[in-house]
């Protein structure tokens, strides 16, 4: 069986506090060959870099998540940007807009997102985008700067998926395609060519069926990939291998 590359996870999360090492060692000795650990603020971005130093198969993304847009001060922001110089930091992420929770004021989120997209563009590095119920404002910025990257946990329509591909970006698909009430993610998985799809977990969150409600980890991508294979009428190995190659291509691994 082809080995899984998880393009989006959070193993610095406290939910892995007691058994992080055991979990990661288990994954890498079995079905998983790579993980990108995403930062959300200075603390988790630093922790992502530390994990990348410790594990050969972990890479780090650093950035300010929309939830943290209001709380990250200039000093912390500068420190996050400094982390981009570290070896194995492969992207600015996760960054974007979240108008579902609105944990930071929308103007602040937009300001912080645009600031980071500009930097990624200048430095020519990919971004990992979080867009929850904020398609209009998110794509306004993506259209303006045309960065390279992935829209993680893609939740838009088929039309928006088409536009994402046209912009040259990838579509991140995770546990949501397996959910019983999944309509849009299934349509998107069907339409988007495998060459533009990345597989992801968002571990410890977004466990696929049959693990909903349990802590998510990267080997559960198996169930997401099986579902995508079924939707597209292609083999499991083709899904996993193509997504892995896409991830390596985008993040220059
Ligand atoms: Ni995430």
PDB file of C-alpha atoms and ligand atoms in Angstrom:
ATOM      1  CA  UNK A   1       0.000   0.000   0.000  1.00  0.00           C
ATOM      2  CA  UNK A   2       1.168   3.507  -0.867  1.00  0.00           C
ATOM      3  CA  UNK A   3       2.353   5.601   2.068  1.00  0.00           C
ATOM      4  CA  UNK A   4       0.264   8.543   3.247  1.00  0.00           C
ATOM      5  CA  UNK A   5       1.432  12.172   3.363  1.00  0.00           C
ATOM      6  CA  UNK A   6      -0.706  14.287   5.699  1.00  0.00           C
ATOM      7  CA  UNK A   7      -0.557  17.855   4.396  1.00  0.00           C
ATOM      8  CA  UNK A   8      -2.176  19.411   7.479  1.00  0.00           C
ATOM      9  CA  UNK A   9      -2.004  18.447  11.159  1.00  0.00           C
ATOM     10  CA  UNK A  10      -1.454  19.869  14.648  1.00  0.00           C
ATOM     11  CA  UNK A  11       0.614  17.415  16.696  1.00  0.00           C
ATOM     12  CA  UNK A  12       1.708  20.233  19.005  1.00  0.00           C
ATOM     13  CA  UNK A  13      -1.901  20.265  20.278  1.00  0.00           C
ATOM     14  CA  UNK A  14      -2.363  19.467  23.962  1.00  0.00           C
ATOM     15  CA  UNK A  15      -4.547  16.507  23.004  1.00  0.00           C
ATOM     16  CA  UNK A  16      -1.268  14.723  22.151  1.00  0.00           C
ATOM     17  CA  UNK A  17       0.471  15.856  25.339  1.00  0.00           C
ATOM     18  CA  UNK A  18       0.626  12.460  27.039  1.00  0.00           C
ATOM     19  CA  UNK A  19       1.467  10.175  24.110  1.00  0.00           C
ATOM     20  CA  UNK A  20       2.782  12.352  21.251  1.00  0.00           C
ATOM     21  CA  UNK A  21       5.948  10.347  20.773  1.00  0.00           C
ATOM     22  CA  UNK A  22       4.168   7.013  20.816  1.00  0.00           C
ATOM     23  CA  UNK A  23       1.590   8.206  18.291  1.00  0.00           C
ATOM     24  CA  UNK A  24       4.148   9.702  15.879  1.00  0.00           C
ATOM     25  CA  UNK A  25       6.539   6.736  16.112  1.00  0.00           C
ATOM     26  CA  UNK A  26       3.595   4.423  15.446  1.00  0.00           C
ATOM     27  CA  UNK A  27       2.488   6.404  12.380  1.00  0.00           C
ATOM     28  CA  UNK A  28       5.943   6.562  10.817  1.00  0.00           C
ATOM     29  CA  UNK A  29       6.640   2.891  11.359  1.00  0.00           C
ATOM     30  CA  UNK A  30       3.374   1.995   9.635  1.00  0.00           C
ATOM     31  CA  UNK A  31       1.252   3.860   7.045  1.00  0.00           C
ATOM     32  CA  UNK A  32       2.496   7.450   7.128  1.00  0.00           C
ATOM     33  CA  UNK A  33       5.591   8.867   5.405  1.00  0.00           C
ATOM     34  CA  UNK A  34       5.174  12.597   5.948  1.00  0.00           C
ATOM     35  CA  UNK A  35       3.301  15.276   7.898  1.00  0.00           C
ATOM     36  CA  UNK A  36       3.126  19.050   7.663  1.00  0.00           C
ATOM     37  CA  UNK A  37       2.502  20.468  11.116  1.00  0.00           C
ATOM     38  CA  UNK A  38       0.781  23.863  10.945  1.00  0.00           C
ATOM     39  CA  UNK A  39       1.254  26.774  13.331  1.00  0.00           C
ATOM     40  CA  UNK A  40      -1.485  29.150  14.471  1.00  0.00           C
ATOM     41  CA  UNK A  41       0.450  31.691  16.562  1.00  0.00           C
ATOM     42  CA  UNK A  42       4.028  32.105  17.803  1.00  0.00           C
ATOM     43  CA  UNK A  43       3.820  29.307  20.366  1.00  0.00           C
ATOM     44  CA  UNK A  44       2.438  26.667  18.011  1.00  0.00           C
ATOM     45  CA  UNK A  45       4.619  27.835  15.116  1.00  0.00           C
ATOM     46  CA  UNK A  46       7.716  27.370  17.326  1.00  0.00           C
ATOM     47  CA  UNK A  47       6.383  24.006  18.453  1.00  0.00           C
ATOM     48  CA  UNK A  48       5.917  23.006  14.785  1.00  0.00           C
ATOM     49  CA  UNK A  49       9.544  23.890  14.066  1.00  0.00           C
ATOM     50  CA  UNK A  50      10.651  21.859  17.110  1.00  0.00           C
ATOM     51  CA  UNK A  51       8.672  18.827  15.903  1.00  0.00           C
ATOM     52  CA  UNK A  52      10.274  19.174  12.462  1.00  0.00           C
ATOM     53  CA  UNK A  53      13.703  19.155  14.112  1.00  0.00           C
ATOM     54  CA  UNK A  54      12.872  16.036  16.097  1.00  0.00           C
ATOM     55  CA  UNK A  55      11.229  13.987  13.346  1.00  0.00           C
ATOM     56  CA  UNK A  56      12.750  13.435   9.950  1.00  0.00           C
ATOM     57  CA  UNK A  57       9.303  13.107   8.330  1.00  0.00           C
ATOM     58  CA  UNK A  58       7.689  16.186   9.838  1.00  0.00           C
ATOM     59  CA  UNK A  59       7.797  19.578   8.128  1.00  0.00           C
ATOM     60  CA  UNK A  60       6.554  22.838   9.584  1.00  0.00           C
ATOM     61  CA  UNK A  61       4.292  25.662   8.477  1.00  0.00           C
ATOM     62  CA  UNK A  62       4.321  28.864  10.532  1.00  0.00           C
ATOM     63  CA  UNK A  63       1.815  31.683  10.637  1.00  0.00           C
ATOM     64  CA  UNK A  64      -1.065  33.454  12.344  1.00  0.00           C
ATOM     65  CA  UNK A  65      -4.456  31.693  12.270  1.00  0.00           C
ATOM     66  CA  UNK A  66      -7.502  33.956  11.870  1.00  0.00           C
ATOM     67  CA  UNK A  67      -8.598  33.080  15.436  1.00  0.00           C
ATOM     68  CA  UNK A  68      -5.360  34.613  16.728  1.00  0.00           C
ATOM     69  CA  UNK A  69      -5.314  37.648  14.410  1.00  0.00           C
ATOM     70  CA  UNK A  70      -6.162  40.069  17.210  1.00  0.00           C
ATOM     71  CA  UNK A  71      -3.838  38.615  19.849  1.00  0.00           C
ATOM     72  CA  UNK A  72      -0.547  38.336  17.981  1.00  0.00           C
ATOM     73  CA  UNK A  73       1.452  41.523  18.586  1.00  0.00           C
ATOM     74  CA  UNK A  74       4.134  42.976  16.297  1.00  0.00           C
ATOM     75  CA  UNK A  75       6.955  41.404  18.256  1.00  0.00           C
ATOM     76  CA  UNK A  76       5.418  37.937  18.003  1.00  0.00           C
ATOM     77  CA  UNK A  77       4.636  38.450  14.344  1.00  0.00           C
ATOM     78  CA  UNK A  78       8.267  39.344  13.657  1.00  0.00           C
ATOM     79  CA  UNK A  79       9.358  36.248  15.593  1.00  0.00           C
ATOM     80  CA  UNK A  80       7.047  34.062  13.477  1.00  0.00           C
ATOM     81  CA  UNK A  81       8.529  35.495  10.278  1.00  0.00           C
ATOM     82  CA  UNK A  82      11.994  34.776  11.617  1.00  0.00           C
ATOM     83  CA  UNK A  83      11.036  31.103  11.886  1.00  0.00           C
ATOM     84  CA  UNK A  84      10.712  31.048   8.088  1.00  0.00           C
ATOM     85  CA  UNK A  85      14.520  30.917   7.964  1.00  0.00           C
ATOM     86  CA  UNK A  86      14.574  27.622   9.850  1.00  0.00           C
ATOM     87  CA  UNK A  87      15.270  24.463   7.930  1.00  0.00           C
ATOM     88  CA  UNK A  88      12.155  22.398   7.087  1.00  0.00           C
ATOM     89  CA  UNK A  89       9.758  25.342   7.333  1.00  0.00           C
ATOM     90  CA  UNK A  90       7.902  24.916   4.058  1.00  0.00           C
ATOM     91  CA  UNK A  91       4.920  27.306   4.135  1.00  0.00           C
ATOM     92  CA  UNK A  92       3.113  30.214   5.754  1.00  0.00           C
ATOM     93  CA  UNK A  93       0.108  28.654   7.462  1.00  0.00           C
ATOM     94  CA  UNK A  94      -2.351  28.281   8.577  1.00  0.00           C
ATOM     95  CA  UNK A  95      -3.627  31.702   7.622  1.00  0.00           C
ATOM     96  CA  UNK A  96      -6.973  32.954   6.412  1.00  0.00           C
ATOM     97  CA  UNK A  97     -10.419  34.031   7.552  1.00  0.00           C
ATOM     98  CA  UNK A  98     -12.964  32.456   9.875  1.00  0.00           C
ATOM     99  CA  UNK A  99     -16.332  34.216   9.905  1.00  0.00           C
ATOM    100  CA  UNK A 100     -17.998  31.200  11.542  1.00  0.00           C
ATOM    101  CA  UNK A 101     -16.433  31.678  14.969  1.00  0.00           C
ATOM    102  CA  UNK A 102     -15.345  35.321  14.587  1.00  0.00           C
ATOM    103  CA  UNK A 103     -12.844  34.906  17.443  1.00  0.00           C
ATOM    104  CA  UNK A 104     -11.011  37.968  16.113  1.00  0.00           C
ATOM    105  CA  UNK A 105     -12.764  41.007  14.585  1.00  0.00           C
ATOM    106  CA  UNK A 106     -13.160  40.571  10.835  1.00  0.00           C
ATOM    107  CA  UNK A 107     -11.128  43.677   9.934  1.00  0.00           C
ATOM    108  CA  UNK A 108      -8.243  42.325  12.007  1.00  0.00           C
ATOM    109  CA  UNK A 109      -8.491  38.920  10.329  1.00  0.00           C
ATOM    110  CA  UNK A 110      -8.490  40.457   6.861  1.00  0.00           C
ATOM    111  CA  UNK A 111      -5.559  42.728   7.700  1.00  0.00           C
ATOM    112  CA  UNK A 112      -3.480  39.850   9.101  1.00  0.00           C
ATOM    113  CA  UNK A 113      -4.351  37.508   6.224  1.00  0.00           C
ATOM    114  CA  UNK A 114      -3.483  40.049   3.532  1.00  0.00           C
ATOM    115  CA  UNK A 115      -0.249  40.948   5.301  1.00  0.00           C
ATOM    116  CA  UNK A 116       0.835  37.292   5.316  1.00  0.00           C
ATOM    117  CA  UNK A 117      -0.236  36.608   1.726  1.00  0.00           C
ATOM    118  CA  UNK A 118       1.855  39.585   0.604  1.00  0.00           C
ATOM    119  CA  UNK A 119       4.889  38.233   2.452  1.00  0.00           C
ATOM    120  CA  UNK A 120       4.436  34.733   0.997  1.00  0.00           C
ATOM    121  CA  UNK A 121       4.215  36.260  -2.452  1.00  0.00           C
ATOM    122  CA  UNK A 122       7.376  38.326  -1.929  1.00  0.00           C
ATOM    123  CA  UNK A 123       9.289  35.331  -0.580  1.00  0.00           C
ATOM    124  CA  UNK A 124       7.744  32.976  -3.150  1.00  0.00           C
ATOM    125  CA  UNK A 125       6.585  30.421  -0.563  1.00  0.00           C
ATOM    126  CA  UNK A 126       3.262  28.546  -0.498  1.00  0.00           C
ATOM    127  CA  UNK A 127       0.434  29.345   1.880  1.00  0.00           C
ATOM    128  CA  UNK A 128      -2.018  27.064   3.716  1.00  0.00           C
ATOM    129  CA  UNK A 129      -5.397  28.777   3.730  1.00  0.00           C
ATOM    130  CA  UNK A 130      -8.172  28.424   6.305  1.00  0.00           C
ATOM    131  CA  UNK A 131     -11.460  29.713   4.847  1.00  0.00           C
ATOM    132  CA  UNK A 132     -14.531  29.125   6.964  1.00  0.00           C
ATOM    133  CA  UNK A 133     -17.709  30.889   5.915  1.00  0.00           C
ATOM    134  CA  UNK A 134     -15.593  33.670   4.451  1.00  0.00           C
ATOM    135  CA  UNK A 135     -15.316  32.704   0.790  1.00  0.00           C
ATOM    136  CA  UNK A 136     -15.975  36.166  -0.614  1.00  0.00           C
ATOM    137  CA  UNK A 137     -13.327  38.007   1.386  1.00  0.00           C
ATOM    138  CA  UNK A 138     -10.810  35.143   1.214  1.00  0.00           C
ATOM    139  CA  UNK A 139     -10.977  34.884  -2.558  1.00  0.00           C
ATOM    140  CA  UNK A 140     -10.841  38.664  -2.969  1.00  0.00           C
ATOM    141  CA  UNK A 141      -7.330  38.458  -1.506  1.00  0.00           C
ATOM    142  CA  UNK A 142      -6.375  35.247  -3.353  1.00  0.00           C
ATOM    143  CA  UNK A 143      -7.461  36.783  -6.671  1.00  0.00           C
ATOM    144  CA  UNK A 144      -5.508  39.950  -5.947  1.00  0.00           C
ATOM    145  CA  UNK A 145      -2.172  38.298  -5.096  1.00  0.00           C
ATOM    146  CA  UNK A 146      -2.414  34.879  -6.770  1.00  0.00           C
ATOM    147  CA  UNK A 147      -0.186  33.110  -4.232  1.00  0.00           C
ATOM    148  CA  UNK A 148       0.701  29.455  -4.541  1.00  0.00           C
ATOM    149  CA  UNK A 149      -0.753  27.172  -1.915  1.00  0.00           C
ATOM    150  CA  UNK A 150      -3.663  25.064  -0.768  1.00  0.00           C
ATOM    151  CA  UNK A 151      -7.153  25.878   0.479  1.00  0.00           C
ATOM    152  CA  UNK A 152      -7.298  23.481   3.394  1.00  0.00           C
ATOM    153  CA  UNK A 153     -10.480  21.654   4.426  1.00  0.00           C
ATOM    154  CA  UNK A 154     -12.117  23.006   1.298  1.00  0.00           C
ATOM    155  CA  UNK A 155     -15.757  23.865   2.032  1.00  0.00           C
ATOM    156  CA  UNK A 156     -16.791  25.810  -1.049  1.00  0.00           C
ATOM    157  CA  UNK A 157     -18.934  24.973  -4.056  1.00  0.00           C
ATOM    158  CA  UNK A 158     -17.881  23.223  -7.238  1.00  0.00           C
ATOM    159  CA  UNK A 159     -17.666  26.671  -8.896  1.00  0.00           C
ATOM    160  CA  UNK A 160     -15.301  27.905  -6.196  1.00  0.00           C
ATOM    161  CA  UNK A 161     -13.210  24.749  -6.559  1.00  0.00           C
ATOM    162  CA  UNK A 162     -12.909  25.464 -10.279  1.00  0.00           C
ATOM    163  CA  UNK A 163     -11.754  28.988  -9.542  1.00  0.00           C
ATOM    164  CA  UNK A 164      -9.240  27.714  -6.976  1.00  0.00           C
ATOM    165  CA  UNK A 165      -7.670  25.459  -9.577  1.00  0.00           C
ATOM    166  CA  UNK A 166      -7.661  28.269 -12.115  1.00  0.00           C
ATOM    167  CA  UNK A 167      -5.758  30.390  -9.622  1.00  0.00           C
ATOM    168  CA  UNK A 168      -3.156  27.623  -9.582  1.00  0.00           C
ATOM    169  CA  UNK A 169      -3.930  26.462  -6.041  1.00  0.00           C
ATOM    170  CA  UNK A 170      -4.608  23.028  -4.598  1.00  0.00           C
ATOM    171  CA  UNK A 171      -7.732  21.753  -2.817  1.00  0.00           C
ATOM    172  CA  UNK A 172      -7.222  20.150   0.626  1.00  0.00           C
ATOM    173  CA  UNK A 173      -9.653  17.309   1.389  1.00  0.00           C
ATOM    174  CA  UNK A 174      -9.998  15.612   4.768  1.00  0.00           C
ATOM    175  CA  UNK A 175     -12.485  13.777   6.956  1.00  0.00           C
ATOM    176  CA  UNK A 176     -15.418  15.907   5.766  1.00  0.00           C
ATOM    177  CA  UNK A 177     -15.736  13.902   2.517  1.00  0.00           C
ATOM    178  CA  UNK A 178     -16.686  10.840   4.578  1.00  0.00           C
ATOM    179  CA  UNK A 179     -19.420  12.518   6.618  1.00  0.00           C
ATOM    180  CA  UNK A 180     -22.934  11.210   6.097  1.00  0.00           C
ATOM    181  CA  UNK A 181     -24.325  14.641   5.224  1.00  0.00           C
ATOM    182  CA  UNK A 182     -21.402  15.546   2.948  1.00  0.00           C
ATOM    183  CA  UNK A 183     -22.776  16.863  -0.342  1.00  0.00           C
ATOM    184  CA  UNK A 184     -20.444  19.652  -1.410  1.00  0.00           C
ATOM    185  CA  UNK A 185     -17.163  17.914  -0.481  1.00  0.00           C
ATOM    186  CA  UNK A 186     -18.275  14.839  -2.450  1.00  0.00           C
ATOM    187  CA  UNK A 187     -19.140  16.955  -5.506  1.00  0.00           C
ATOM    188  CA  UNK A 188     -15.815  18.745  -5.213  1.00  0.00           C
ATOM    189  CA  UNK A 189     -13.903  15.465  -4.852  1.00  0.00           C
ATOM    190  CA  UNK A 190     -15.633  14.190  -7.953  1.00  0.00           C
ATOM    191  CA  UNK A 191     -14.930  17.254 -10.076  1.00  0.00           C
ATOM    192  CA  UNK A 192     -11.415  18.260  -9.062  1.00  0.00           C
ATOM    193  CA  UNK A 193      -8.719  16.309 -10.917  1.00  0.00           C
ATOM    194  CA  UNK A 194      -6.611  14.151  -8.594  1.00  0.00           C
ATOM    195  CA  UNK A 195      -3.589  16.251  -9.680  1.00  0.00           C
ATOM    196  CA  UNK A 196      -4.987  19.219  -7.701  1.00  0.00           C
ATOM    197  CA  UNK A 197      -5.977  17.422  -4.481  1.00  0.00           C
ATOM    198  CA  UNK A 198      -4.001  17.202  -1.231  1.00  0.00           C
ATOM    199  CA  UNK A 199      -4.980  14.785   1.529  1.00  0.00           C
ATOM    200  CA  UNK A 200      -5.099  16.057   5.102  1.00  0.00           C
ATOM    201  CA  UNK A 201      -6.444  15.406   8.569  1.00  0.00           C
ATOM    202  CA  UNK A 202      -6.384  18.623  10.652  1.00  0.00           C
ATOM    203  CA  UNK A 203      -5.529  16.200  13.486  1.00  0.00           C
ATOM    204  CA  UNK A 204      -6.496  16.115  16.336  1.00  0.00           C
ATOM    205  CA  UNK A 205      -9.748  17.341  14.750  1.00  0.00           C
ATOM    206  CA  UNK A 206     -11.984  16.284  11.845  1.00  0.00           C
ATOM    207  CA  UNK A 207     -11.756  12.504  12.214  1.00  0.00           C
ATOM    208  CA  UNK A 208     -13.296  10.694   9.261  1.00  0.00           C
ATOM    209  CA  UNK A 209     -16.099   8.145   9.582  1.00  0.00           C
ATOM    210  CA  UNK A 210     -15.872   5.676  11.428  1.00  0.00           C
ATOM    211  CA  UNK A 211     -13.792   7.631  13.970  1.00  0.00           C
ATOM    212  CA  UNK A 212     -15.989  10.719  14.386  1.00  0.00           C
ATOM    213  CA  UNK A 213     -15.737  12.141  17.881  1.00  0.00           C
ATOM    214  CA  UNK A 214     -12.412  10.415  18.504  1.00  0.00           C
ATOM    215  CA  UNK A 215      -9.004  12.100  18.408  1.00  0.00           C
ATOM    216  CA  UNK A 216      -7.843  12.219  14.809  1.00  0.00           C
ATOM    217  CA  UNK A 217      -4.399  11.080  13.628  1.00  0.00           C
ATOM    218  CA  UNK A 218      -2.737  10.922  10.220  1.00  0.00           C
ATOM    219  CA  UNK A 219      -3.276   7.240   9.378  1.00  0.00           C
ATOM    220  CA  UNK A 220      -7.051   7.864   9.431  1.00  0.00           C
ATOM    221  CA  UNK A 221      -6.491   9.475   6.012  1.00  0.00           C
ATOM    222  CA  UNK A 222      -6.871   5.909   4.793  1.00  0.00           C
ATOM    223  CA  UNK A 223     -10.661   6.301   5.153  1.00  0.00           C
ATOM    224  CA  UNK A 224     -10.714   9.683   3.411  1.00  0.00           C
ATOM    225  CA  UNK A 225      -8.631   8.261   0.544  1.00  0.00           C
ATOM    226  CA  UNK A 226     -10.863   5.194   0.236  1.00  0.00           C
ATOM    227  CA  UNK A 227     -13.887   7.476  -0.032  1.00  0.00           C
ATOM    228  CA  UNK A 228     -12.237   9.652  -2.691  1.00  0.00           C
ATOM    229  CA  UNK A 229     -11.202   6.517  -4.611  1.00  0.00           C
ATOM    230  CA  UNK A 230     -14.818   5.337  -4.530  1.00  0.00           C
ATOM    231  CA  UNK A 231     -16.171   8.754  -5.623  1.00  0.00           C
ATOM    232  CA  UNK A 232     -13.689   9.032  -8.502  1.00  0.00           C
ATOM    233  CA  UNK A 233     -13.730   5.373  -9.485  1.00  0.00           C
ATOM    234  CA  UNK A 234      -9.941   5.040  -9.202  1.00  0.00           C
ATOM    235  CA  UNK A 235      -7.706   2.939  -6.953  1.00  0.00           C
ATOM    236  CA  UNK A 236      -6.780   3.752  -3.358  1.00  0.00           C
ATOM    237  CA  UNK A 237      -3.106   3.652  -4.272  1.00  0.00           C
ATOM    238  CA  UNK A 238      -3.592   6.184  -7.090  1.00  0.00           C
ATOM    239  CA  UNK A 239      -5.323   8.593  -4.690  1.00  0.00           C
ATOM    240  CA  UNK A 240      -2.655   8.322  -1.999  1.00  0.00           C
ATOM    241  CA  UNK A 241       0.302   8.385  -4.376  1.00  0.00           C
ATOM    242  CA  UNK A 242      -0.954  11.316  -6.473  1.00  0.00           C
ATOM    243  CA  UNK A 243      -1.839  13.383  -3.395  1.00  0.00           C
ATOM    244  CA  UNK A 244       1.572  12.632  -1.901  1.00  0.00           C
ATOM    245  CA  UNK A 245       3.326  13.755  -5.084  1.00  0.00           C
ATOM    246  CA  UNK A 246       1.179  16.915  -5.169  1.00  0.00           C
ATOM    247  CA  UNK A 247       2.144  17.723  -1.587  1.00  0.00           C
ATOM    248  CA  UNK A 248       5.835  17.248  -2.350  1.00  0.00           C
ATOM    249  CA  UNK A 249       5.539  19.396  -5.451  1.00  0.00           C
ATOM    250  CA  UNK A 250       3.721  22.269  -3.735  1.00  0.00           C
ATOM    251  CA  UNK A 251       5.964  22.381  -0.675  1.00  0.00           C
ATOM    252  CA  UNK A 252       9.136  21.671  -2.616  1.00  0.00           C
ATOM    253  CA  UNK A 253      10.059  18.539  -0.638  1.00  0.00           C
TER     254      UNK A 253
HETATM  255 NI1  LIG B   1      -5.701  23.291  10.991  1.00  0.00          NI
END
